[in-house]
Amino acid sequence: MPNRVKSLLDGNKAWVRNTNRMIPDFFEQLAAEQTPTFLWIGCSDSRVPATEITGALPGSIFVQRNIANLVVHTDSNLLSVVYYAVKHLHVSHIIVCGHYGCGGVKAAMSNQSFGFLNNWLVHLKDVYRLHHDELEAIDDEETRCNRFVELNIQEQVNNLSMVSFIQEEWANGEFPYIHGWVYGLDSGIIKDLNLTVNDSKHLDGVYRYKKMMPVGG
Ligand code: CO
């Protein structure tokens, strides 16, 4: 087996030994069930792993990651994860966490073609178009990119708020809260963008659903 792959399996064995030493019944407990409090929607970037950067243990964060942490309403993978997290696991918090220096965001800002990836990046270009005036007014490219990262998180928090089964949860109670965060690759620090919502009041009226009538009602 190539050494690099073997190093992962060796790393796993060392991690199990360590964890068993620190928390003797850790695996027995986790094997029984998962009761995560959080759903994490983050970037696939290898430098932004949800549990490590938050010091959280396995079992606490349900995770969905894709390039540039997008919430696309035709992405049945993401929507299934969100649906399960909200309707079955009853997570209290959904965190959309982007990161400065995001390659996907940089790519979407450029006019370069990335082949098949363009079809994914077009969702980011839509965000750019929505905030065109603000972004174009920023001369420095890195500053503009960082602002684009933040605005993208804002739009993904909005996209989640538009999901009807999340609005259904809000109509029935307090949860889930949706938060927008951004991670600094160079500092390791997460910044809360203070975008937290648990209702759809911030959305344009056309995106707000009435309670669904019961079937046959
Ligand atoms: Co990224």
Short mmCIF file of C-alpha atoms and ligand atoms in Angstrom, two decimals:
data_model
loop_
_atom_site.label_atom_id
_atom_site.label_comp_id
_atom_site.label_asym_id
_atom_site.label_seq_id
_atom_site.Cartn_x
_atom_site.Cartn_y
_atom_site.Cartn_z
CA MET A 1 0.00 0.00 0.00
CA PRO A 2 1.35 3.48 -0.79
CA ASN A 3 2.88 5.04 2.32
CA ARG A 4 0.64 8.08 2.25
CA VAL A 5 -2.50 5.98 2.41
CA LYS A 6 -1.00 3.78 5.11
CA SER A 7 -0.29 6.89 7.17
CA LEU A 8 -4.04 7.56 7.31
CA LEU A 9 -4.79 4.06 8.60
CA ASP A 10 -1.95 4.29 11.11
CA GLY A 11 -3.25 7.69 12.15
CA ASN A 12 -6.66 6.15 12.73
CA LYS A 13 -5.22 3.47 15.03
CA ALA A 14 -3.34 6.07 17.04
CA TRP A 15 -6.47 8.21 17.30
CA VAL A 16 -8.54 5.26 18.58
CA ARG A 17 -5.87 4.46 21.20
CA ASN A 18 -5.76 8.10 22.29
CA THR A 19 -9.52 8.53 22.42
CA ASN A 20 -10.01 5.31 24.39
CA ARG A 21 -7.44 6.53 26.89
CA MET A 22 -9.16 9.89 27.34
CA ILE A 23 -12.81 8.84 27.15
CA PRO A 24 -13.08 5.10 27.88
CA ASP A 25 -16.71 4.57 26.72
CA PHE A 26 -16.56 7.06 23.82
CA PHE A 27 -17.13 4.57 20.98
CA GLU A 28 -19.78 2.51 22.82
CA GLN A 29 -21.77 5.69 23.43
CA LEU A 30 -21.44 7.00 19.87
CA ALA A 31 -22.27 3.65 18.31
CA ALA A 32 -25.67 3.69 20.04
CA GLU A 33 -26.93 6.89 18.39
CA GLN A 34 -26.04 10.36 17.12
CA THR A 35 -27.65 13.44 18.64
CA PRO A 36 -25.80 16.33 17.01
CA THR A 37 -26.79 19.87 17.99
CA PHE A 38 -25.37 21.41 14.84
CA LEU A 39 -25.58 21.12 11.08
CA TRP A 40 -22.50 22.50 9.35
CA ILE A 41 -22.57 23.64 5.74
CA GLY A 42 -19.01 24.40 4.78
CA CYS A 43 -16.50 24.46 1.96
CA SER A 44 -14.85 21.23 0.78
CA ASP A 45 -11.48 22.92 1.27
CA SER A 46 -9.21 20.48 3.16
CA ARG A 47 -8.09 23.26 5.49
CA VAL A 48 -11.55 23.85 6.97
CA PRO A 49 -12.68 20.65 8.75
CA ALA A 50 -15.74 21.35 10.92
CA THR A 51 -14.90 19.38 14.04
CA GLU A 52 -11.18 20.16 14.27
CA ILE A 53 -11.47 23.93 13.92
CA THR A 54 -14.26 24.10 16.50
CA GLY A 55 -12.67 21.68 18.94
CA ALA A 56 -15.84 19.58 18.73
CA LEU A 57 -15.98 15.81 19.10
CA PRO A 58 -17.45 13.29 16.64
CA GLY A 59 -21.17 13.11 17.29
CA SER A 60 -21.75 16.83 17.69
CA ILE A 61 -21.85 18.17 14.12
CA PHE A 62 -23.78 16.81 11.12
CA VAL A 63 -21.85 17.93 8.06
CA GLN A 64 -22.41 18.88 4.43
CA ARG A 65 -19.54 20.34 2.46
CA ASN A 66 -19.21 21.44 -1.15
CA ILE A 67 -17.17 23.91 -3.16
CA ALA A 68 -17.76 27.39 -1.69
CA ASN A 69 -20.48 26.24 0.77
CA LEU A 70 -23.44 26.78 -1.52
CA VAL A 71 -27.10 26.08 -0.83
CA VAL A 72 -28.60 25.29 -4.22
CA HIS A 73 -32.29 24.44 -4.26
CA THR A 74 -31.90 21.73 -6.89
CA ASP A 75 -29.10 19.98 -4.95
CA SER A 76 -30.95 16.94 -3.65
CA ASN A 77 -27.86 15.78 -1.77
CA LEU A 78 -27.64 18.96 0.26
CA LEU A 79 -31.40 19.21 0.73
CA SER A 80 -31.58 15.61 1.96
CA VAL A 81 -28.86 16.35 4.52
CA VAL A 82 -30.66 19.51 5.65
CA TYR A 83 -34.03 17.72 5.75
CA TYR A 84 -32.68 14.86 7.86
CA ALA A 85 -30.84 17.25 10.17
CA VAL A 86 -33.87 19.49 10.70
CA LYS A 87 -36.77 17.02 10.64
CA HIS A 88 -35.20 13.93 12.25
CA LEU A 89 -32.13 14.98 14.21
CA HIS A 90 -33.79 18.27 15.22
CA VAL A 91 -30.54 20.22 15.19
CA SER A 92 -30.86 23.55 16.98
CA HIS A 93 -28.34 25.40 14.84
CA ILE A 94 -27.33 25.42 11.19
CA ILE A 95 -23.98 27.03 10.53
CA VAL A 96 -22.97 28.19 7.08
CA CYS A 97 -19.22 28.60 7.34
CA GLY A 98 -17.23 30.03 4.46
CA HIS A 99 -13.59 30.99 4.53
CA TYR A 100 -11.45 33.85 3.31
CA GLY A 101 -9.23 32.96 0.37
CA CYS A 102 -11.82 30.47 -0.95
CA GLY A 103 -10.63 29.08 -4.30
CA GLY A 104 -14.20 28.65 -5.55
CA VAL A 105 -15.04 32.26 -4.80
CA LYS A 106 -11.83 33.48 -6.46
CA ALA A 107 -12.55 31.36 -9.52
CA ALA A 108 -16.10 32.71 -9.80
CA MET A 109 -14.81 36.27 -9.64
CA SER A 110 -12.56 35.72 -12.63
CA ASN A 111 -13.38 35.32 -16.30
CA GLN A 112 -11.37 32.14 -16.58
CA SER A 113 -13.16 28.99 -17.72
CA PHE A 114 -12.95 25.99 -15.41
CA GLY A 115 -14.74 23.53 -17.66
CA PHE A 116 -17.46 21.50 -15.98
CA LEU A 117 -16.96 23.47 -12.76
CA ASN A 118 -18.44 26.56 -14.44
CA ASN A 119 -21.88 25.04 -13.89
CA TRP A 120 -21.34 25.11 -10.13
CA LEU A 121 -19.51 28.43 -10.06
CA VAL A 122 -22.37 30.13 -11.90
CA HIS A 123 -24.29 30.13 -8.57
CA LEU A 124 -21.49 32.26 -7.14
CA LYS A 125 -21.54 34.52 -10.18
CA ASP A 126 -25.25 35.06 -9.44
CA VAL A 127 -24.24 36.28 -5.96
CA TYR A 128 -21.66 38.58 -7.54
CA ARG A 129 -24.30 40.02 -9.85
CA LEU A 130 -26.67 40.64 -6.91
CA HIS A 131 -23.94 42.65 -5.16
CA HIS A 132 -22.28 43.98 -8.29
CA ASP A 133 -22.14 47.65 -7.31
CA GLU A 134 -20.67 47.08 -3.86
CA LEU A 135 -18.08 44.59 -5.11
CA GLU A 136 -17.01 46.56 -8.18
CA ALA A 137 -16.40 49.61 -5.97
CA ILE A 138 -13.59 47.71 -4.17
CA ASP A 139 -10.32 48.18 -6.08
CA ASP A 140 -8.07 45.81 -4.17
CA GLU A 141 -8.68 42.32 -5.50
CA GLU A 142 -8.07 40.49 -2.22
CA THR A 143 -10.35 42.85 -0.30
CA ARG A 144 -13.02 42.41 -2.97
CA CYS A 145 -12.65 38.64 -2.80
CA ASN A 146 -12.99 38.66 1.00
CA ARG A 147 -16.13 40.77 0.79
CA PHE A 148 -17.49 38.42 -1.87
CA VAL A 149 -16.86 35.53 0.54
CA GLU A 150 -18.94 37.31 3.21
CA LEU A 151 -21.74 38.25 0.82
CA ASN A 152 -21.84 34.67 -0.40
CA ILE A 153 -22.40 33.46 3.16
CA GLN A 154 -25.17 36.02 3.56
CA GLU A 155 -26.85 34.76 0.38
CA GLN A 156 -26.52 31.12 1.46
CA VAL A 157 -28.14 31.97 4.83
CA ASN A 158 -30.93 33.53 2.74
CA ASN A 159 -31.12 30.46 0.50
CA LEU A 160 -31.55 28.24 3.55
CA SER A 161 -34.24 30.56 4.89
CA MET A 162 -36.13 30.04 1.62
CA VAL A 163 -36.37 26.29 2.17
CA SER A 164 -40.04 25.62 2.92
CA PHE A 165 -39.48 22.80 5.41
CA ILE A 166 -37.22 25.10 7.46
CA GLN A 167 -39.91 27.77 7.44
CA GLU A 168 -42.31 25.04 8.59
CA GLU A 169 -40.07 24.41 11.62
CA TRP A 170 -40.01 28.12 12.41
CA ALA A 171 -43.80 28.25 12.26
CA ASN A 172 -43.88 25.53 14.92
CA GLY A 173 -41.18 26.79 17.25
CA GLU A 174 -37.88 28.53 17.83
CA PHE A 175 -35.42 26.28 16.00
CA PRO A 176 -33.30 25.99 13.96
CA TYR A 177 -31.23 29.13 14.13
CA ILE A 178 -29.17 29.77 11.00
CA HIS A 179 -25.76 31.39 11.47
CA GLY A 180 -23.25 32.82 9.00
CA TRP A 181 -19.58 32.43 9.86
CA VAL A 182 -16.30 32.94 8.06
CA TYR A 183 -13.02 31.19 8.85
CA GLY A 184 -9.61 32.83 8.49
CA LEU A 185 -7.13 30.40 6.95
CA ASP A 186 -4.20 32.50 8.15
CA SER A 187 -5.36 32.91 11.75
CA GLY A 188 -7.54 29.87 12.38
CA ILE A 189 -10.12 32.23 13.87
CA ILE A 190 -13.83 32.02 13.02
CA LYS A 191 -15.68 35.30 12.68
CA ASP A 192 -19.43 35.43 13.34
CA LEU A 193 -20.95 37.66 10.65
CA ASN A 194 -24.00 38.29 12.89
CA LEU A 195 -26.45 37.10 10.26
CA THR A 196 -28.33 34.82 12.67
CA VAL A 197 -31.99 34.24 11.81
CA ASN A 198 -34.81 32.01 12.99
CA ASP A 199 -37.62 33.42 10.89
CA SER A 200 -38.14 34.49 7.29
CA LYS A 201 -38.78 38.19 7.95
CA HIS A 202 -35.54 39.23 6.24
CA LEU A 203 -36.65 37.63 2.98
CA ASP A 204 -38.46 39.25 0.11
CA GLY A 205 -42.18 38.49 0.52
CA VAL A 206 -42.34 36.23 -2.49
CA TYR A 207 -40.13 33.64 -0.70
CA ARG A 208 -42.28 33.38 2.42
CA TYR A 209 -44.63 30.42 2.64
CA LYS A 210 -47.99 30.19 4.32
CA LYS A 211 -48.60 27.12 6.41
CA MET A 212 -49.37 24.23 4.09
CA MET A 213 -52.97 23.02 4.13
CA PRO A 214 -53.35 19.44 5.34
CA VAL A 215 -53.94 17.03 2.46
CA GLY A 216 -57.67 16.86 1.72
CA GLY A 217 -58.26 19.90 3.88
CO CO B 1 -13.36 27.27 -0.25
#
